[in-house]
């Protein structure tokens, strides 16, 4: 079992819809949770960053972390065609010996006009 | 001005060749990484350097060797290329060795081995 699981989709929604993207994880040591957006043939870019449990809002984007369920979500309100991309969740432990982000496989999102 | 730049963007080469990919960051970050993204889009860590010191070395064939001449550069040399090495290789950097503030990625090097 991979440490981070993410449904690859694809997910297709009409413009204006609310989008819900999710990841589950198995390692309870994860403390830092991020969402990256990756457009085709580009590098991932950091979208949202959350430490431990709770919600964080930034414009149309809301990130939620539920550590008790080992479940994180990204909500996109009023989705736009420009939101069409692959969304990758990522998480890491607090380690003194160096660390690396563990990524989910990414969910491909298509927002149709 | 590109924050993390990789060269080349595309690389097509024959099996058995040796090739290098270069990465430079102008963000003043302390830590740099190499990730491999396979055809299924899965991003997997290969190496990490913090201030020129190797701190993460995942299970990667010995044919892959990173080199960090200074903290702004991290290059990847690959010997005896194999078909299975075909992937997109991403360089990234972070402000500190813990990556608390996330990574900044380059735009990737698409390697095709024929």
mmCIF file of C-alpha atoms in Angstrom, chain B residues 56-96:
data_model
loop_
_atom_site.group_PDB
_atom_site.id
_atom_site.type_symbol
_atom_site.label_atom_id
_atom_site.label_comp_id
_atom_site.label_asym_id
_atom_site.label_seq_id
_atom_site.Cartn_x
_atom_site.Cartn_y
_atom_site.Cartn_z
ATOM 1 C CA UNK B 56 18.322 11.969 0.741
ATOM 2 C CA UNK B 57 19.374 9.196 -1.576
ATOM 3 C CA UNK B 58 16.429 6.977 -2.395
ATOM 4 C CA UNK B 59 16.670 3.560 -3.984
ATOM 5 C CA UNK B 60 17.900 4.686 -7.352
ATOM 6 C CA UNK B 61 20.242 2.731 -9.670
ATOM 7 C CA UNK B 62 23.920 3.641 -9.338
ATOM 8 C CA UNK B 63 23.770 4.852 -12.933
ATOM 9 C CA UNK B 64 22.197 8.027 -11.555
ATOM 10 C CA UNK B 65 24.634 10.393 -9.873
ATOM 11 C CA UNK B 66 23.758 13.864 -8.588
ATOM 12 C CA UNK B 67 26.328 16.611 -8.224
ATOM 13 C CA UNK B 68 25.949 19.913 -6.404
ATOM 14 C CA UNK B 69 28.850 22.315 -7.100
ATOM 15 C CA UNK B 70 27.182 24.989 -4.964
ATOM 16 C CA UNK B 71 23.836 25.419 -3.248
ATOM 17 C CA UNK B 72 22.296 27.091 -6.289
ATOM 18 C CA UNK B 73 23.028 24.183 -8.640
ATOM 19 C CA UNK B 74 22.126 20.517 -8.664
ATOM 20 C CA UNK B 75 22.942 18.452 -11.726
ATOM 21 C CA UNK B 76 21.941 14.890 -12.557
ATOM 22 C CA UNK B 77 24.175 12.606 -14.571
ATOM 23 C CA UNK B 78 22.832 9.359 -15.947
ATOM 24 C CA UNK B 79 25.117 6.610 -17.279
ATOM 25 C CA UNK B 80 24.190 3.781 -19.632
ATOM 26 C CA UNK B 81 20.654 4.980 -20.249
ATOM 27 C CA UNK B 82 17.903 2.359 -20.380
ATOM 28 C CA UNK B 83 14.421 2.425 -21.903
ATOM 29 C CA UNK B 84 12.899 2.479 -18.414
ATOM 30 C CA UNK B 85 14.647 5.779 -17.660
ATOM 31 C CA UNK B 86 12.220 7.548 -19.983
ATOM 32 C CA UNK B 87 10.272 9.977 -17.789
ATOM 33 C CA UNK B 88 10.036 13.619 -16.861
ATOM 34 C CA UNK B 89 12.685 14.683 -14.363
ATOM 35 C CA UNK B 90 11.878 17.644 -12.132
ATOM 36 C CA UNK B 91 14.291 19.710 -10.130
ATOM 37 C CA UNK B 92 12.896 21.542 -7.107
ATOM 38 C CA UNK B 93 14.145 23.716 -4.300
ATOM 39 C CA UNK B 94 12.904 24.643 -0.840
ATOM 40 C CA UNK B 95 13.716 27.390 1.617
ATOM 41 C CA UNK B 96 15.028 24.979 4.219
#
